[in-house]
Amino acid sequence: MKNRYRIVIVGGGSTWTPGLLKSLCLKKEELPLSELILFDNDPERLAPIGGFAEILFREENEDVKVIVTTDKDIAYRNVDFVFCQIRTGGFKMRELDEKIPLKHGAVGQETCGAGGFAYGLRSITDMIEIVNDVRSRSRDAWILNYTNPAAIVAVALKHQFPNDDRILNICDQPINLLKSYAKLIGKNHDELDPVYFGLNHFGWFIHLYDRNKKDLMPEIKQKILNNGFEPADKAERDPSWIDTYAMVKDMLEKYPDYLPNTYLQYYLFPEYKARHLNKDYTRANEVMDGREKRVFSECRHVIKVQTAKSSSIAKNEAHSDMIVDLALAIINNTNESFIVIVPNDGIISNINSDAMVEVNALVGSNGPKPTCIGEISSFYKGLIEQQYAYEKLTVEAYFENSYAKALQALTLNRTIVDGFKAKTILDELIICNNGYWPKLK
Ligand code: NAD
Ligand code: G6P
Ligand code: MN
């Protein structure tokens, strides 16, 4: 165990970086840093967030050297952890990912359906480059990756780096949901011990145990059925997220076995969602007008007044705490339980062993040790196998430059289904993603 650690945040200009910095300051005793590096390939995004970081750390974590850089050699040399959160193509491309499918009557979403497919084909190239750049400079660093679509990124990185066991793909939505369930019954999220299974943005909670091993799932379900469902951090959420959480009740009414991840609504109610999502003002517009503006203007303000003391920077504690807590579990070999994305290898015994599944794992110095789920029943098996076939074909389309596989992937996706629709959307996405995607032949 070292005394002090070096962490690089890749995508240092991300809207989530200030929250992450705050979390690193709050946990400075548990996770002492020698250097914190913010790396981004866009100097204009990096400058305000980097300026904020320097001031925040000067005030709250002064022993740490903060380095703000666009130089890979400075960023990746001898680091212990890489916290990765990039967005290839930025919000402008996200807007197209969402608007193109919607124009053709299909769900338009950042990570699900055709939008997630388009974003996936963009993310893979950059993520492979990042892993190679890190590995040539920091052989043993842990790469903790939030970059979306995490499902596609996880399958692609497993394909490209099959023996690299220090890449861990993660998502904060299970913990966001856990916080919201806990709030419903007046508890703290760390009082709930969940059992979760599925693919990323495509999973279910089976149990929510309390400290006495009593399953609180029936009580929580009943609360949702009676009173609806809201995010725990409702006050900081935009309207579209409130709507998204509310639909958990609709899913539960129709499919009462388990508590679904919010993202399942795009697959279970694809026609309804495609009709009701705003075609002209999507989540990308909401983020550009909301979170992005708030974060960057707050950082510029902090730089102007040279103090972050009264700053209430936009943050999602579940998001920033999860990645910092994972690093701590690895450093201290705590074997604490997290819900993370890992190779299936029999965890869910009756689906493909090479799927990248999202399940509980005990995380220690050797990484995640997933807990067994066993057999799942026909409805869940059918849904997951279809979705995994979509993920696999998307990644194969990327590596083989295959138009045929891309079309198969989109046709298999439950948000599209129809082959004519799949082709129309694919052909338009190809034109808009010119320069970002491999050439599909
Ligand atoms: P953002 O656009 O504000 O931030 C991304 C940053 O990455 C930008 O500053 C951009 O310049 C930079 N970037 C792009 N390509 C890069 C590259 N190749 N190398 C270095 N930097 C690069 O987006 P955001 O909304 O803050 O989200 C960041 C990422 O985190 C997205 O992929 C988002 O989907 C993801 N995310 C995932 C989860 C999860 O549950 N897995 C949760 C939150 C956010
Ligand atoms: C959830 C998901 C993430 C997603 C994030 C932000 O936490 O798990 O994968 O990136 O929401 O989404 P937004 O639409 O606010 O950018
Ligand atoms: Mn996620």
Short mmCIF file of C-alpha atoms and ligand atoms in Angstrom, two decimals:
data_model
loop_
_atom_site.label_atom_id
_atom_site.label_comp_id
_atom_site.label_asym_id
_atom_site.label_seq_id
_atom_site.Cartn_x
_atom_site.Cartn_y
_atom_site.Cartn_z
CA MET A 1 0.00 0.00 0.00
CA LYS A 2 1.31 3.41 -0.94
CA ASN A 3 1.11 6.53 1.17
CA ARG A 4 -0.17 8.83 -1.50
CA TYR A 5 -1.74 8.21 -4.89
CA ARG A 6 -1.78 9.77 -8.34
CA ILE A 7 -5.14 10.00 -10.07
CA VAL A 8 -5.90 11.28 -13.55
CA ILE A 9 -9.40 12.31 -14.58
CA VAL A 10 -9.76 11.76 -18.32
CA GLY A 11 -12.49 14.02 -19.59
CA GLY A 12 -11.32 16.59 -17.03
CA GLY A 13 -13.66 19.09 -18.75
CA SER A 14 -16.70 16.91 -18.01
CA THR A 15 -19.71 18.41 -16.27
CA TRP A 16 -19.25 15.71 -13.62
CA THR A 17 -15.66 16.66 -12.76
CA PRO A 18 -16.42 19.38 -10.15
CA GLY A 19 -18.54 16.92 -8.15
CA LEU A 20 -15.75 14.37 -8.36
CA LEU A 21 -13.24 16.94 -7.13
CA LYS A 22 -15.48 17.77 -4.21
CA SER A 23 -15.74 14.09 -3.30
CA LEU A 24 -11.94 13.70 -3.49
CA CYS A 25 -11.58 16.64 -1.09
CA LEU A 26 -14.16 15.25 1.34
CA LYS A 27 -12.33 11.89 1.36
CA LYS A 28 -8.81 13.28 1.46
CA GLU A 29 -7.93 11.46 4.69
CA GLU A 30 -8.97 8.03 3.35
CA LEU A 31 -7.58 8.65 -0.13
CA PRO A 32 -4.47 10.83 0.19
CA LEU A 33 -3.24 12.12 -3.15
CA SER A 34 0.16 13.35 -4.19
CA GLU A 35 -1.07 14.53 -7.60
CA LEU A 36 -4.41 15.04 -9.22
CA ILE A 37 -4.27 15.40 -12.98
CA LEU A 38 -7.09 16.74 -15.13
CA PHE A 39 -6.68 15.69 -18.75
CA ASP A 40 -8.94 16.61 -21.66
CA ASN A 41 -8.49 16.93 -25.41
CA ASP A 42 -10.47 20.18 -25.46
CA PRO A 43 -8.48 22.99 -23.83
CA GLU A 44 -11.49 25.32 -23.81
CA ARG A 45 -13.52 22.93 -21.66
CA LEU A 46 -10.54 22.07 -19.51
CA ALA A 47 -9.52 25.64 -18.61
CA PRO A 48 -12.52 26.67 -16.45
CA ILE A 49 -12.81 23.29 -14.71
CA GLY A 50 -9.03 23.19 -14.20
CA GLY A 51 -9.12 26.71 -12.73
CA PHE A 52 -11.89 25.63 -10.37
CA ALA A 53 -9.89 22.53 -9.37
CA GLU A 54 -6.80 24.57 -8.50
CA ILE A 55 -8.78 26.92 -6.27
CA LEU A 56 -10.84 24.17 -4.60
CA PHE A 57 -7.75 22.08 -3.82
CA ARG A 58 -5.79 25.10 -2.62
CA GLU A 59 -8.60 25.68 -0.11
CA GLU A 60 -9.56 22.12 0.82
CA ASN A 61 -6.75 19.74 -0.07
CA GLU A 62 -3.62 21.86 -0.21
CA ASP A 63 -1.00 19.09 -0.12
CA VAL A 64 -2.06 17.84 -3.53
CA LYS A 65 -0.34 19.05 -6.68
CA VAL A 66 -3.05 19.78 -9.26
CA ILE A 67 -1.96 19.38 -12.88
CA VAL A 68 -4.20 20.54 -15.71
CA THR A 69 -3.03 19.28 -19.08
CA THR A 70 -3.85 18.32 -22.65
CA ASP A 71 -0.60 16.37 -22.90
CA LYS A 72 -0.97 12.58 -22.67
CA ASP A 73 2.63 12.12 -21.55
CA ILE A 74 2.05 14.28 -18.52
CA ALA A 75 -1.41 12.86 -17.90
CA TYR A 76 -0.77 9.13 -18.02
CA ARG A 77 2.73 8.65 -16.64
CA ASN A 78 2.92 6.56 -13.44
CA VAL A 79 -0.66 6.99 -12.33
CA ASP A 80 -2.45 4.64 -9.94
CA PHE A 81 -6.01 5.34 -11.06
CA VAL A 82 -7.58 6.61 -14.26
CA PHE A 83 -11.09 7.95 -13.74
CA CYS A 84 -12.51 8.11 -17.24
CA GLN A 85 -15.58 10.05 -18.38
CA ILE A 86 -15.26 11.24 -21.96
CA ARG A 87 -17.91 12.13 -24.55
CA THR A 88 -16.69 11.66 -28.11
CA GLY A 89 -18.47 14.18 -30.32
CA GLY A 90 -19.75 16.20 -27.37
CA PHE A 91 -23.34 17.24 -26.70
CA LYS A 92 -23.83 18.33 -30.33
CA MET A 93 -23.49 14.70 -31.46
CA ARG A 94 -25.63 13.53 -28.52
CA GLU A 95 -28.36 15.84 -29.79
CA LEU A 96 -28.24 14.11 -33.20
CA ASP A 97 -28.17 10.65 -31.54
CA GLU A 98 -31.44 11.55 -29.87
CA LYS A 99 -33.15 13.52 -32.65
CA ILE A 100 -32.48 11.28 -35.66
CA PRO A 101 -34.22 8.15 -34.28
CA LEU A 102 -37.10 10.24 -32.92
CA LYS A 103 -37.64 11.78 -36.36
CA HIS A 104 -38.18 8.24 -37.67
CA GLY A 105 -40.50 7.15 -34.87
CA ALA A 106 -37.95 5.37 -32.64
CA VAL A 107 -36.67 6.12 -29.14
CA GLY A 108 -33.91 8.77 -29.09
CA GLN A 109 -31.77 8.31 -25.98
CA GLU A 110 -28.12 8.78 -25.03
CA THR A 111 -27.37 5.11 -24.28
CA CYS A 112 -30.40 3.09 -25.41
CA GLY A 113 -31.50 2.12 -28.92
CA ALA A 114 -30.13 3.82 -32.03
CA GLY A 115 -28.72 6.76 -30.03
CA GLY A 116 -26.67 4.46 -27.85
CA PHE A 117 -25.57 2.56 -30.94
CA ALA A 118 -24.33 5.75 -32.62
CA TYR A 119 -22.60 6.94 -29.46
CA GLY A 120 -21.08 3.49 -28.97
CA LEU A 121 -19.46 3.46 -32.39
CA ARG A 122 -17.93 6.84 -31.56
CA SER A 123 -16.76 5.96 -28.04
CA ILE A 124 -14.96 2.72 -28.94
CA THR A 125 -12.15 4.35 -30.95
CA ASP A 126 -11.33 6.88 -28.25
CA MET A 127 -11.58 4.35 -25.42
CA ILE A 128 -9.19 1.92 -27.13
CA GLU A 129 -6.74 4.77 -27.69
CA ILE A 130 -7.00 5.82 -24.03
CA VAL A 131 -6.34 2.28 -22.75
CA ASN A 132 -3.31 1.94 -25.06
CA ASP A 133 -2.00 5.36 -24.05
CA VAL A 134 -2.41 4.54 -20.36
CA ARG A 135 -0.90 1.06 -20.60
CA SER A 136 2.22 2.31 -22.38
CA ARG A 137 2.86 4.69 -19.47
CA SER A 138 1.20 3.08 -16.42
CA ARG A 139 1.10 -0.69 -16.81
CA ASP A 140 -0.72 -1.41 -13.54
CA ALA A 141 -3.08 1.54 -13.23
CA TRP A 142 -6.73 0.81 -12.54
CA ILE A 143 -8.96 2.26 -15.24
CA LEU A 144 -12.38 2.99 -13.74
CA ASN A 145 -14.60 3.94 -16.62
CA TYR A 146 -17.91 5.78 -16.65
CA THR A 147 -17.82 6.61 -20.38
CA ASN A 148 -21.10 5.73 -22.06
CA PRO A 149 -22.66 3.75 -23.52
CA ALA A 150 -20.98 1.69 -20.80
CA ALA A 151 -22.59 -1.53 -22.09
CA ILE A 152 -21.07 -1.20 -25.57
CA VAL A 153 -17.76 0.18 -24.27
CA ALA A 154 -17.44 -2.79 -21.89
CA VAL A 155 -18.01 -5.38 -24.64
CA ALA A 156 -15.63 -3.59 -27.02
CA LEU A 157 -12.83 -3.21 -24.44
CA LYS A 158 -13.16 -6.88 -23.44
CA HIS A 159 -12.82 -7.79 -27.12
CA GLN A 160 -9.76 -5.57 -27.64
CA PHE A 161 -8.05 -6.20 -24.28
CA PRO A 162 -9.24 -9.68 -23.20
CA ASN A 163 -6.53 -10.13 -20.56
CA ASP A 164 -6.56 -6.66 -19.06
CA ASP A 165 -8.20 -7.19 -15.68
CA ARG A 166 -7.66 -3.65 -14.48
CA ILE A 167 -10.35 -2.04 -16.57
CA LEU A 168 -13.61 -1.72 -14.70
CA ASN A 169 -16.70 -0.28 -16.38
CA ILE A 170 -19.22 1.25 -14.05
CA CYS A 171 -22.59 2.97 -13.89
CA ASP A 172 -24.08 5.08 -11.13
CA GLN A 173 -27.74 4.35 -11.86
CA PRO A 174 -28.08 1.31 -9.54
CA ILE A 175 -26.78 3.41 -6.63
CA ASN A 176 -28.95 6.37 -7.65
CA LEU A 177 -31.94 4.02 -7.54
CA LEU A 178 -30.87 2.54 -4.24
CA LYS A 179 -30.76 6.04 -2.72
CA SER A 180 -34.26 6.68 -4.01
CA TYR A 181 -35.69 3.39 -2.65
CA ALA A 182 -34.06 4.01 0.72
CA LYS A 183 -35.58 7.48 0.92
CA LEU A 184 -39.06 6.03 0.29
CA ILE A 185 -38.86 4.04 3.51
CA GLY A 186 -36.94 6.60 5.55
CA LYS A 187 -33.63 4.79 5.44
CA ASN A 188 -30.12 5.52 4.22
CA HIS A 189 -28.96 3.72 1.08
CA ASP A 190 -26.14 1.98 2.94
CA GLU A 191 -28.76 0.25 5.07
CA LEU A 192 -29.94 -1.61 1.97
CA ASP A 193 -28.09 -4.64 0.65
CA PRO A 194 -29.26 -5.14 -2.94
CA VAL A 195 -29.20 -8.12 -5.28
CA TYR A 196 -29.12 -6.91 -8.88
CA PHE A 197 -28.70 -8.56 -12.29
CA GLY A 198 -28.77 -7.66 -15.98
CA LEU A 199 -26.79 -5.77 -18.57
CA ASN A 200 -25.84 -2.11 -18.18
CA HIS A 201 -28.96 0.11 -18.31
CA PHE A 202 -30.90 -3.14 -18.67
CA GLY A 203 -31.23 -4.74 -15.24
CA TRP A 204 -33.41 -5.45 -12.22
CA PHE A 205 -33.21 -5.49 -8.43
CA ILE A 206 -34.33 -8.89 -7.13
CA HIS A 207 -33.91 -8.21 -3.40
CA LEU A 208 -33.28 -5.24 -1.13
CA TYR A 209 -32.27 -6.65 2.26
CA ASP A 210 -31.96 -4.66 5.44
CA ARG A 211 -29.26 -5.28 8.06
CA ASN A 212 -31.32 -8.08 9.63
CA LYS A 213 -31.56 -9.87 6.26
CA LYS A 214 -35.23 -8.97 5.90
CA ASP A 215 -36.17 -8.34 2.26
CA LEU A 216 -37.70 -4.85 2.06
CA MET A 217 -38.52 -5.26 -1.63
CA PRO A 218 -42.26 -6.01 -1.06
CA GLU A 219 -42.65 -2.87 1.08
CA ILE A 220 -40.76 -0.68 -1.38
CA LYS A 221 -42.75 -2.01 -4.34
CA GLN A 222 -46.01 -1.31 -2.53
CA LYS A 223 -44.90 2.27 -1.77
CA ILE A 224 -44.11 2.82 -5.44
CA LEU A 225 -47.42 1.29 -6.55
CA ASN A 226 -49.32 3.48 -4.07
CA ASN A 227 -47.42 6.75 -4.31
CA GLY A 228 -45.22 6.65 -7.42
CA PHE A 229 -41.45 7.05 -7.58
CA GLU A 230 -39.11 10.04 -7.52
CA PRO A 231 -35.33 10.48 -7.53
CA ALA A 232 -33.86 11.02 -4.06
CA ASP A 233 -32.17 14.19 -5.34
CA LYS A 234 -35.38 15.47 -6.98
CA ALA A 235 -34.59 19.14 -6.27
CA GLU A 236 -31.51 18.97 -8.52
CA ARG A 237 -33.21 17.06 -11.34
CA ASP A 238 -34.55 18.38 -14.64
CA PRO A 239 -38.17 17.59 -15.63
CA SER A 240 -37.25 14.73 -17.99
CA TRP A 241 -35.56 12.81 -15.16
CA ILE A 242 -38.65 13.23 -12.95
CA ASP A 243 -40.76 11.75 -15.79
CA THR A 244 -38.25 8.92 -16.23
CA TYR A 245 -38.41 7.93 -12.55
CA ALA A 246 -42.20 8.18 -12.53
CA MET A 247 -42.43 5.43 -15.17
CA VAL A 248 -40.94 2.87 -12.77
CA LYS A 249 -44.48 2.61 -11.41
CA ASP A 250 -45.84 1.75 -14.88
CA MET A 251 -43.20 -0.93 -15.33
CA LEU A 252 -43.89 -2.38 -11.90
CA GLU A 253 -47.65 -2.51 -12.53
CA LYS A 254 -47.14 -4.59 -15.65
CA TYR A 255 -44.08 -6.65 -14.65
CA PRO A 256 -44.29 -6.99 -10.86
CA ASP A 257 -41.51 -9.57 -10.25
CA TYR A 258 -38.60 -7.19 -9.75
CA LEU A 259 -37.75 -3.49 -9.49
CA PRO A 260 -36.55 -2.35 -12.93
CA ASN A 261 -33.73 0.03 -13.79
CA THR A 262 -35.31 3.25 -15.14
CA TYR A 263 -33.68 2.65 -18.55
CA LEU A 264 -35.83 -0.44 -19.17
CA GLN A 265 -38.77 1.80 -20.03
CA TYR A 266 -37.22 2.53 -23.43
CA TYR A 267 -37.27 -1.21 -24.20
CA LEU A 268 -40.56 -2.17 -22.52
CA PHE A 269 -42.58 0.78 -23.83
CA PRO A 270 -40.68 1.77 -27.01
CA GLU A 271 -43.72 3.02 -28.94
CA TYR A 272 -45.07 5.03 -26.04
CA LYS A 273 -41.65 6.59 -25.38
CA ALA A 274 -41.05 7.43 -29.04
CA ARG A 275 -44.45 9.18 -29.15
CA HIS A 276 -43.97 11.09 -25.91
CA LEU A 277 -40.32 12.22 -26.04
CA ASN A 278 -40.03 15.79 -27.38
CA LYS A 279 -38.58 15.54 -30.91
CA ASP A 280 -37.40 19.14 -30.96
CA TYR A 281 -36.01 19.52 -27.44
CA THR A 282 -34.34 16.37 -26.18
CA ARG A 283 -32.32 15.55 -23.08
CA ALA A 284 -29.18 16.86 -24.83
CA ASN A 285 -30.84 20.30 -25.12
CA GLU A 286 -31.89 20.14 -21.49
CA VAL A 287 -28.29 19.32 -20.44
CA MET A 288 -26.73 22.03 -22.66
CA ASP A 289 -29.19 24.63 -21.32
CA GLY A 290 -28.99 23.33 -17.76
CA ARG A 291 -26.14 21.34 -16.24
CA GLU A 292 -23.48 22.39 -18.76
CA LYS A 293 -24.25 26.12 -18.45
CA ARG A 294 -24.52 25.92 -14.64
CA VAL A 295 -21.24 24.06 -14.19
CA PHE A 296 -19.18 26.24 -16.51
CA SER A 297 -20.60 29.54 -15.27
CA GLU A 298 -20.03 28.45 -11.67
CA CYS A 299 -16.41 27.54 -12.45
CA ARG A 300 -15.83 30.89 -14.18
CA HIS A 301 -17.34 32.65 -11.18
CA VAL A 302 -15.05 30.78 -8.76
CA ILE A 303 -12.05 31.77 -10.87
CA LYS A 304 -13.19 35.40 -10.88
CA VAL A 305 -13.65 35.59 -7.09
CA GLN A 306 -10.68 33.25 -6.43
CA THR A 307 -12.53 31.18 -3.84
CA ALA A 308 -14.75 28.11 -4.00
CA LYS A 309 -15.90 28.52 -0.40
CA SER A 310 -19.48 29.50 -1.20
CA SER A 311 -19.71 27.49 -4.41
CA SER A 312 -22.66 25.13 -4.74
CA ILE A 313 -21.40 23.39 -7.84
CA ALA A 314 -23.79 20.95 -9.50
CA LYS A 315 -23.06 17.52 -8.16
CA ASN A 316 -24.49 14.07 -7.92
CA GLU A 317 -23.05 12.47 -4.82
CA ALA A 318 -23.89 8.92 -5.89
CA HIS A 319 -21.88 9.45 -9.07
CA SER A 320 -18.74 10.89 -7.52
CA ASP A 321 -18.79 8.80 -4.35
CA MET A 322 -19.10 5.55 -6.28
CA ILE A 323 -15.87 5.95 -8.25
CA VAL A 324 -13.92 7.25 -5.23
CA ASP A 325 -15.27 4.44 -3.02
CA LEU A 326 -14.29 1.89 -5.67
CA ALA A 327 -10.73 3.21 -5.68
CA LEU A 328 -10.71 2.98 -1.87
CA ALA A 329 -12.02 -0.61 -1.94
CA ILE A 330 -9.19 -1.53 -4.32
CA ILE A 331 -6.52 0.26 -2.28
CA ASN A 332 -7.67 -1.08 1.09
CA ASN A 333 -8.81 -4.52 -0.12
CA THR A 334 -12.13 -4.00 1.65
CA ASN A 335 -14.19 -6.51 -0.36
CA GLU A 336 -17.07 -4.10 -0.13
CA SER A 337 -20.09 -4.78 -2.34
CA PHE A 338 -20.69 -2.72 -5.50
CA ILE A 339 -22.84 -3.21 -8.57
CA VAL A 340 -20.40 -3.21 -11.51
CA ILE A 341 -20.02 -4.49 -15.08
CA VAL A 342 -18.06 -7.75 -15.39
CA PRO A 343 -17.74 -10.72 -17.78
CA ASN A 344 -20.62 -13.12 -17.14
CA ASP A 345 -18.62 -16.36 -16.99
CA GLY A 346 -21.55 -18.27 -15.51
CA ILE A 347 -22.73 -15.65 -12.98
CA ILE A 348 -26.11 -15.71 -14.75
CA SER A 349 -25.87 -19.39 -15.60
CA ASN A 350 -28.35 -19.63 -18.49
CA ILE A 351 -27.17 -16.74 -20.70
CA ASN A 352 -24.01 -16.28 -22.82
CA SER A 353 -20.84 -16.60 -20.76
CA ASP A 354 -19.14 -13.82 -22.75
CA ALA A 355 -21.84 -11.20 -22.03
CA MET A 356 -20.75 -8.21 -19.94
CA VAL A 357 -23.26 -8.29 -17.10
CA GLU A 358 -24.04 -5.79 -14.37
CA VAL A 359 -24.21 -7.57 -11.02
CA ASN A 360 -23.07 -7.38 -7.39
CA ALA A 361 -19.38 -7.90 -6.76
CA LEU A 362 -17.12 -7.74 -3.75
CA VAL A 363 -14.31 -5.36 -4.69
CA GLY A 364 -10.82 -5.72 -3.28
CA SER A 365 -7.21 -5.32 -4.40
CA ASN A 366 -7.61 -7.91 -7.14
CA GLY A 367 -10.71 -6.22 -8.46
CA PRO A 368 -14.31 -7.41 -8.47
CA LYS A 369 -15.36 -10.88 -7.30
CA PRO A 370 -18.90 -11.16 -8.63
CA THR A 371 -21.60 -13.02 -6.71
CA CYS A 372 -23.53 -15.77 -8.43
CA ILE A 373 -27.07 -15.12 -9.66
CA GLY A 374 -27.89 -18.56 -11.10
CA GLU A 375 -30.68 -19.23 -13.59
CA ILE A 376 -33.06 -16.48 -14.61
CA SER A 377 -36.60 -17.09 -15.88
CA SER A 378 -37.79 -16.93 -19.49
CA PHE A 379 -38.92 -13.29 -19.70
CA TYR A 380 -35.61 -11.91 -18.38
CA LYS A 381 -33.53 -14.47 -20.26
CA GLY A 382 -35.31 -13.59 -23.52
CA LEU A 383 -34.89 -9.84 -23.01
CA ILE A 384 -31.23 -10.07 -21.99
CA GLU A 385 -30.24 -12.45 -24.77
CA GLN A 386 -31.83 -10.21 -27.38
CA GLN A 387 -30.18 -7.10 -25.94
CA TYR A 388 -26.81 -8.83 -25.65
CA ALA A 389 -27.07 -9.98 -29.29
CA TYR A 390 -27.62 -6.31 -30.17
CA GLU A 391 -24.55 -5.26 -28.13
CA LYS A 392 -22.36 -8.00 -29.62
CA LEU A 393 -23.42 -7.22 -33.21
CA THR A 394 -22.77 -3.51 -32.62
CA VAL A 395 -19.23 -4.24 -31.48
CA GLU A 396 -18.68 -6.72 -34.33
CA ALA A 397 -19.99 -4.13 -36.80
CA TYR A 398 -17.32 -1.78 -35.44
CA PHE A 399 -14.39 -4.19 -35.61
CA GLU A 400 -15.39 -5.73 -38.96
CA ASN A 401 -16.59 -2.48 -40.57
CA SER A 402 -19.79 -4.38 -41.28
CA TYR A 403 -22.89 -2.57 -42.52
CA ALA A 404 -24.77 -5.89 -42.48
CA LYS A 405 -24.05 -6.43 -38.77
CA ALA A 406 -24.90 -2.81 -37.95
CA LEU A 407 -28.29 -3.29 -39.59
CA GLN A 408 -28.82 -6.59 -37.77
CA ALA A 409 -27.93 -4.90 -34.46
CA LEU A 410 -30.46 -2.11 -34.94
CA THR A 411 -33.15 -4.53 -36.13
CA LEU A 412 -32.65 -6.62 -33.00
CA ASN A 413 -32.90 -3.61 -30.72
CA ARG A 414 -36.33 -3.56 -29.07
CA THR A 415 -36.57 0.21 -29.58
CA ILE A 416 -36.56 -0.30 -33.37
CA VAL A 417 -37.54 -3.86 -34.48
CA ASP A 418 -38.66 -2.94 -38.01
CA GLY A 419 -36.02 -3.51 -40.70
CA PHE A 420 -37.09 -0.58 -42.91
CA LYS A 421 -36.95 1.76 -39.92
CA ALA A 422 -33.56 0.34 -38.88
CA LYS A 423 -32.12 0.98 -42.37
CA THR A 424 -33.46 4.54 -42.62
CA ILE A 425 -32.02 5.43 -39.21
CA LEU A 426 -28.70 3.69 -39.87
CA ASP A 427 -28.20 5.45 -43.21
CA GLU A 428 -28.82 8.85 -41.66
CA LEU A 429 -26.56 8.12 -38.68
CA ILE A 430 -23.75 7.08 -41.07
CA ILE A 431 -23.88 10.47 -42.78
CA CYS A 432 -23.97 12.43 -39.51
CA ASN A 433 -21.17 10.39 -37.88
CA ASN A 434 -18.77 10.80 -40.79
CA GLY A 435 -15.26 11.10 -39.35
CA TYR A 436 -16.25 9.49 -36.04
CA TRP A 437 -17.30 6.00 -37.16
CA PRO A 438 -15.37 3.35 -39.02
CA LYS A 439 -16.48 3.17 -42.66
CA LEU A 440 -19.22 0.51 -42.74
CA LYS A 441 -19.18 -1.57 -45.92
P1 NAD B 1 -19.11 16.28 -21.20
O1 NAD B 1 -19.15 16.42 -22.68
O2 NAD B 1 -19.43 17.45 -20.35
O3 NAD B 1 -17.67 15.76 -20.74
C1 NAD B 1 -16.86 14.94 -21.48
C2 NAD B 1 -15.47 15.53 -21.62
O4 NAD B 1 -14.63 14.57 -22.28
C3 NAD B 1 -15.40 16.82 -22.45
O5 NAD B 1 -14.73 17.83 -21.73
C4 NAD B 1 -14.61 16.41 -23.68
O6 NAD B 1 -13.81 17.45 -24.21
C5 NAD B 1 -13.77 15.28 -23.16
N1 NAD B 1 -13.28 14.34 -24.16
C6 NAD B 1 -13.92 13.86 -25.26
N2 NAD B 1 -13.13 12.97 -25.89
C7 NAD B 1 -11.98 12.88 -25.18
C8 NAD B 1 -10.78 12.13 -25.34
N3 NAD B 1 -10.66 11.27 -26.35
N4 NAD B 1 -9.80 12.29 -24.44
C9 NAD B 1 -9.94 13.15 -23.41
N5 NAD B 1 -11.04 13.90 -23.20
C10 NAD B 1 -12.06 13.75 -24.08
O7 NAD B 1 -20.09 15.06 -20.85
P2 NAD B 1 -20.71 14.65 -19.46
O8 NAD B 1 -22.19 14.77 -19.56
O9 NAD B 1 -20.04 15.33 -18.36
O10 NAD B 1 -20.42 13.09 -19.43
C11 NAD B 1 -19.12 12.54 -19.50
C12 NAD B 1 -19.21 11.06 -19.75
O11 NAD B 1 -19.62 10.38 -18.57
C13 NAD B 1 -20.24 10.66 -20.81
O12 NAD B 1 -19.79 9.55 -21.54
C14 NAD B 1 -21.44 10.27 -19.98
O13 NAD B 1 -22.34 9.47 -20.68
C15 NAD B 1 -20.72 9.54 -18.89
N6 NAD B 1 -21.48 9.26 -17.66
C16 NAD B 1 -21.69 7.96 -17.37
C17 NAD B 1 -22.34 7.60 -16.23
C18 NAD B 1 -22.56 6.16 -15.98
O14 NAD B 1 -23.47 5.79 -15.25
N7 NAD B 1 -21.77 5.27 -16.55
C19 NAD B 1 -22.83 8.60 -15.37
C20 NAD B 1 -22.61 9.93 -15.70
C21 NAD B 1 -21.92 10.26 -16.85
C1 G6P B 2 -27.49 8.19 -15.12
C2 G6P B 2 -26.89 7.12 -15.98
C3 G6P B 2 -25.69 7.60 -16.73
C4 G6P B 2 -25.99 8.92 -17.44
C5 G6P B 2 -26.39 9.90 -16.36
C6 G6P B 2 -26.58 11.32 -16.81
O1 G6P B 2 -26.76 8.38 -13.96
O2 G6P B 2 -26.54 5.99 -15.26
O3 G6P B 2 -25.26 6.59 -17.59
O4 G6P B 2 -24.86 9.36 -18.14
O5 G6P B 2 -27.57 9.43 -15.81
O6 G6P B 2 -27.48 11.49 -17.80
P1 G6P B 2 -27.81 12.96 -18.32
O7 G6P B 2 -28.95 12.72 -19.25
O8 G6P B 2 -28.18 13.77 -17.12
O9 G6P B 2 -26.58 13.45 -19.00
MN MN B 3 -25.17 4.66 -16.45
#
